mmCIF file with all atom_site columns, C-alpha atoms in Angstrom:
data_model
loop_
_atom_site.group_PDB
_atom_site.id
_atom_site.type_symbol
_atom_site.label_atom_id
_atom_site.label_alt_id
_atom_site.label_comp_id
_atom_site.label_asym_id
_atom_site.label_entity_id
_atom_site.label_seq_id
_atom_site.pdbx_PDB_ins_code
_atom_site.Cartn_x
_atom_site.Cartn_y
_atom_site.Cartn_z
_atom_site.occupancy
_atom_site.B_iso_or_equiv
_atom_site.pdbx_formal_charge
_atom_site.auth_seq_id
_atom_site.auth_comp_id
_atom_site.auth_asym_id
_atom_site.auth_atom_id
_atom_site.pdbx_PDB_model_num
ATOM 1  C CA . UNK A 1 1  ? -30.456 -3.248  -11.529 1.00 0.00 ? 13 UNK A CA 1
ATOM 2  C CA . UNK A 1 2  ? -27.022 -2.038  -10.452 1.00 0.00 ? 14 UNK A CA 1
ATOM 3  C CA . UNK A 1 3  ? -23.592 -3.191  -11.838 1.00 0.00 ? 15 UNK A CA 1
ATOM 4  C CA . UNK A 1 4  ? -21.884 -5.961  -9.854  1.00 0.00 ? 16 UNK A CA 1
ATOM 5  C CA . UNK A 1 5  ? -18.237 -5.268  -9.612  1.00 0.00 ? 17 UNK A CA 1
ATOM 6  C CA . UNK A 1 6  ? -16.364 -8.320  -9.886  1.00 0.00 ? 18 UNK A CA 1
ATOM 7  C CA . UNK A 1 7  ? -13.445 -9.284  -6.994  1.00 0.00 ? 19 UNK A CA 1
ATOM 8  C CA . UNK A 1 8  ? -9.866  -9.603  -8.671  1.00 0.00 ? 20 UNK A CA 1
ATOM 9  C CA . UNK A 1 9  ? -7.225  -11.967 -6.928  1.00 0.00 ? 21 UNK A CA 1
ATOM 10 C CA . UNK A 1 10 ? -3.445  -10.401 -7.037  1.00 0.00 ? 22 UNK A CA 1
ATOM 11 C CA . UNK A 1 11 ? -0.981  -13.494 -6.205  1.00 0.00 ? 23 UNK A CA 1
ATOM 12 C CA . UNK A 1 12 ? 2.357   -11.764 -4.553  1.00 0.00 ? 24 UNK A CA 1
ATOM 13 C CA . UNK A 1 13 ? 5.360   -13.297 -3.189  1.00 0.00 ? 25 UNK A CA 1
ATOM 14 C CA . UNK A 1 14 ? 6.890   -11.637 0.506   1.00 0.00 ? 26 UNK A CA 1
ATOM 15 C CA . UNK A 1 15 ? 8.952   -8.922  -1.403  1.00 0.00 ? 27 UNK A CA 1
ATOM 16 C CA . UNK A 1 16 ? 6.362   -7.813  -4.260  1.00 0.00 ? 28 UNK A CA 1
ATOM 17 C CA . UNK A 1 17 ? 3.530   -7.267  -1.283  1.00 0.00 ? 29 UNK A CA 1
ATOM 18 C CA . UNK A 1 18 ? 6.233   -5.391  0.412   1.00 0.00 ? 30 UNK A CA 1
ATOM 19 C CA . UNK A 1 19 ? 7.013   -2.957  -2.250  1.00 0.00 ? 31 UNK A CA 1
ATOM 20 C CA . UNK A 1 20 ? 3.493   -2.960  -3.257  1.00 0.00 ? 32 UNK A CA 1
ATOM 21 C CA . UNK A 1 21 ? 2.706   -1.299  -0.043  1.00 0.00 ? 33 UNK A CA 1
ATOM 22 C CA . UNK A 1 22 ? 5.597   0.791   0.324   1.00 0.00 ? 34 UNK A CA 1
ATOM 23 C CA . UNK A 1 23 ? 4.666   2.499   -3.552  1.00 0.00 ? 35 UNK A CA 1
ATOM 24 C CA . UNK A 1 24 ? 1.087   3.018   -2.654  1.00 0.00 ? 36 UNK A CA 1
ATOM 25 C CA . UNK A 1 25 ? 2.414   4.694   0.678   1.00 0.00 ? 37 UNK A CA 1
ATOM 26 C CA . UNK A 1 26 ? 4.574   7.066   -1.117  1.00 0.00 ? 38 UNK A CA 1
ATOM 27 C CA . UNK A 1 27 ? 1.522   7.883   -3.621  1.00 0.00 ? 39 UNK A CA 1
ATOM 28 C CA . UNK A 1 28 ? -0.760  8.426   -1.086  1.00 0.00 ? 40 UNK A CA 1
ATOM 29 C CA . UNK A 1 29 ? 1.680   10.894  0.295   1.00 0.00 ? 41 UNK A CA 1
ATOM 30 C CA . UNK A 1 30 ? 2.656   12.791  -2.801  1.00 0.00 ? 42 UNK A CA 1
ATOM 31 C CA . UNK A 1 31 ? -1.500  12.917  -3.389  1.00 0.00 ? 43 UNK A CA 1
ATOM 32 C CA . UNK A 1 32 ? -1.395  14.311  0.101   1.00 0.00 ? 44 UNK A CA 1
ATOM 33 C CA . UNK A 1 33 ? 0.841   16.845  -0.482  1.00 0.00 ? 45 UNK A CA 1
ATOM 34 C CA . UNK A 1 34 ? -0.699  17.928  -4.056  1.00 0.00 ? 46 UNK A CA 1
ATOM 35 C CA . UNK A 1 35 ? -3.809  18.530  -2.452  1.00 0.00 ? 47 UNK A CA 1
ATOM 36 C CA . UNK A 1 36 ? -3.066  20.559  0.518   1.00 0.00 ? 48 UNK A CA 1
ATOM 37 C CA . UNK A 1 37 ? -1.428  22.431  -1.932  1.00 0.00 ? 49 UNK A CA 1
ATOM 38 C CA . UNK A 1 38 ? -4.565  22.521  -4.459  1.00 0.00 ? 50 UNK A CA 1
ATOM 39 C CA . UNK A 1 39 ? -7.198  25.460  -4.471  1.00 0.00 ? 51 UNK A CA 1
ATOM 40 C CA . UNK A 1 40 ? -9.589  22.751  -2.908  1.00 0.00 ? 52 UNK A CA 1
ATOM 41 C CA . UNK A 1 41 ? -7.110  21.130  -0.093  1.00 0.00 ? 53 UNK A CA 1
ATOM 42 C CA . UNK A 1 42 ? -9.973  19.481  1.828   1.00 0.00 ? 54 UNK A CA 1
ATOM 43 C CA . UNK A 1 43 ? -11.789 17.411  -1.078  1.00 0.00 ? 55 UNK A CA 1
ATOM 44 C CA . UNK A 1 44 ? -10.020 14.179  -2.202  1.00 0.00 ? 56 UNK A CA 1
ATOM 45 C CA . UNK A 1 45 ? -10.349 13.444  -5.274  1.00 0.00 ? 57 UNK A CA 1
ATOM 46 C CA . UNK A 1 46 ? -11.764 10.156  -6.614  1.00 0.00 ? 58 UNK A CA 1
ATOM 47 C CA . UNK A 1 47 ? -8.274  8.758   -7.260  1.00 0.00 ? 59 UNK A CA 1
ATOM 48 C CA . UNK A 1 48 ? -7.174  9.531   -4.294  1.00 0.00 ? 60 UNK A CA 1
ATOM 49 C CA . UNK A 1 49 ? -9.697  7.757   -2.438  1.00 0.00 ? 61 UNK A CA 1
ATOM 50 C CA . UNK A 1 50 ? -9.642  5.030   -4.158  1.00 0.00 ? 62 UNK A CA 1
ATOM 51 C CA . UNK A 1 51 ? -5.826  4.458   -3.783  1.00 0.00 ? 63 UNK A CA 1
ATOM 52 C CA . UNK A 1 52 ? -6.361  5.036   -0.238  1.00 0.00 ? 64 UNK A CA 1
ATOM 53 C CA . UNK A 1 53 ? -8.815  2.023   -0.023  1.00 0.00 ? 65 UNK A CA 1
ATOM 54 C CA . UNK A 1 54 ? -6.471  -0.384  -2.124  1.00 0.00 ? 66 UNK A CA 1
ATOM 55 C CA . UNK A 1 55 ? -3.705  0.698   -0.021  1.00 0.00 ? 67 UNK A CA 1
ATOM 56 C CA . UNK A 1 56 ? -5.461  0.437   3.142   1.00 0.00 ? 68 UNK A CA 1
ATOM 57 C CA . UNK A 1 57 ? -6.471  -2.999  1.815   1.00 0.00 ? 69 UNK A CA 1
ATOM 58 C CA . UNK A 1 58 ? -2.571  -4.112  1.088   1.00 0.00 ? 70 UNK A CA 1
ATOM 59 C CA . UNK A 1 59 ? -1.593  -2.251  4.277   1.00 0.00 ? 71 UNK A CA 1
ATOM 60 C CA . UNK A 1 60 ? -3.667  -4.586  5.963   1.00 0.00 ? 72 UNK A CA 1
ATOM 61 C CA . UNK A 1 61 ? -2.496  -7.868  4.101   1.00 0.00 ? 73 UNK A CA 1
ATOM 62 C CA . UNK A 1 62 ? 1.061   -7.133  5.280   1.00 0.00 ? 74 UNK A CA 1
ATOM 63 C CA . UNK A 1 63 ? 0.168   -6.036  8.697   1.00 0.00 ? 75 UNK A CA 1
ATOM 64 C CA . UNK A 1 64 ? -1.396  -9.228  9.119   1.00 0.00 ? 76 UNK A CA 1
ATOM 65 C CA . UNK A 1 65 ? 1.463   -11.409 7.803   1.00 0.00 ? 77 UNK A CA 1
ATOM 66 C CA . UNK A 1 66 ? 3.672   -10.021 9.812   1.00 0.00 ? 78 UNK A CA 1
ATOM 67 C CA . UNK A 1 67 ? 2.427   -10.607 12.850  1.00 0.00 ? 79 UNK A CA 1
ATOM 68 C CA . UNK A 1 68 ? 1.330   -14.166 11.902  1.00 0.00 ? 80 UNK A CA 1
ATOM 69 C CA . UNK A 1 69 ? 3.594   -16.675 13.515  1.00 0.00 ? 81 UNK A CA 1
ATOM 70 C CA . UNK A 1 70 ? 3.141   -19.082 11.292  1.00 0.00 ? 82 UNK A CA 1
ATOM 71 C CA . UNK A 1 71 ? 5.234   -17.178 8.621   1.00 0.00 ? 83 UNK A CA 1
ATOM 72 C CA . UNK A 1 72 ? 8.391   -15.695 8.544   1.00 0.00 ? 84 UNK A CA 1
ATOM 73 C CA . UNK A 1 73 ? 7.244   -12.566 6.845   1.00 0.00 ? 85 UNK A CA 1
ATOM 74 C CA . UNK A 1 74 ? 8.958   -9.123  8.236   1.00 0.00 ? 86 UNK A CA 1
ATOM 75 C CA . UNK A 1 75 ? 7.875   -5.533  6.950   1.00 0.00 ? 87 UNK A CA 1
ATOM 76 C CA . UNK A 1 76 ? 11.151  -3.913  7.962   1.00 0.00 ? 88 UNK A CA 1
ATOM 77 C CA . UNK A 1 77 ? 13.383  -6.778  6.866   1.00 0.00 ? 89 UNK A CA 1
ATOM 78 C CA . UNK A 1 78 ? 11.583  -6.765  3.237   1.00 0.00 ? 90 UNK A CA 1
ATOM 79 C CA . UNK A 1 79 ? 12.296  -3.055  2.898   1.00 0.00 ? 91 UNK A CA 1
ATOM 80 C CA . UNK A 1 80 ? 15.497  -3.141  3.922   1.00 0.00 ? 92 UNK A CA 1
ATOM 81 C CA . UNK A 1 81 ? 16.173  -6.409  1.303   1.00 0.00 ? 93 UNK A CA 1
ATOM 82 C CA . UNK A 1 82 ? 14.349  -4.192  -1.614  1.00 0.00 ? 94 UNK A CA 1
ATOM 83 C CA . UNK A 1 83 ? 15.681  -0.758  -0.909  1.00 0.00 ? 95 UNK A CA 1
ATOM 84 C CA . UNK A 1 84 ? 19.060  -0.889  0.969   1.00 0.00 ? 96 UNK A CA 1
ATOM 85 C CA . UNK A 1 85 ? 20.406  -1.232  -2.505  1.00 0.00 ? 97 UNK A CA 1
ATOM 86 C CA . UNK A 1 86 ? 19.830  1.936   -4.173  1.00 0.00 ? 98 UNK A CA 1
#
């Protein structure tokens, strides 16, 4: 009898999915770059992979809305609104 993981809904507005995906971009990176740096450069660790699959997962969400016509979302636009201000 295994362990049935249960399915969590996140409810984001246009900007939050945004910078959702552009943080787990720039972690996945920096994990990158830790590893190939590591004495093991070619093994991911758990973390790692799992971040990968949530971003791949939010990556997707956003890809799609985008190129729905039926909304007005925009990936660039939403970065530029979040980070043109720093």
């Amino acid at each position: 009898s295994g362990v049935v993981m249960a399915k969590h809904t996140l409810e984001l507005d246009d900007l939050e999915l945004t910078a959702l995906m552009t943080h787990l971009q720039g972690q996945s990176e920096i994990m990158v770059e830790s590893r190939l740096n590591s004495n093991s450069p070619d093994t991911p660790d758990r973390e790692e992979l799992i971040l990968n699959m949530v971003y791949a997962n939010v990556f997707t969400l956003a890809y799609k809305a985008d190129k729905d016509p039926n909304t007005d979302y925009n990936i660039i636009e939403n970065q530029d609104r979040i980070y043109k201000y720093k």
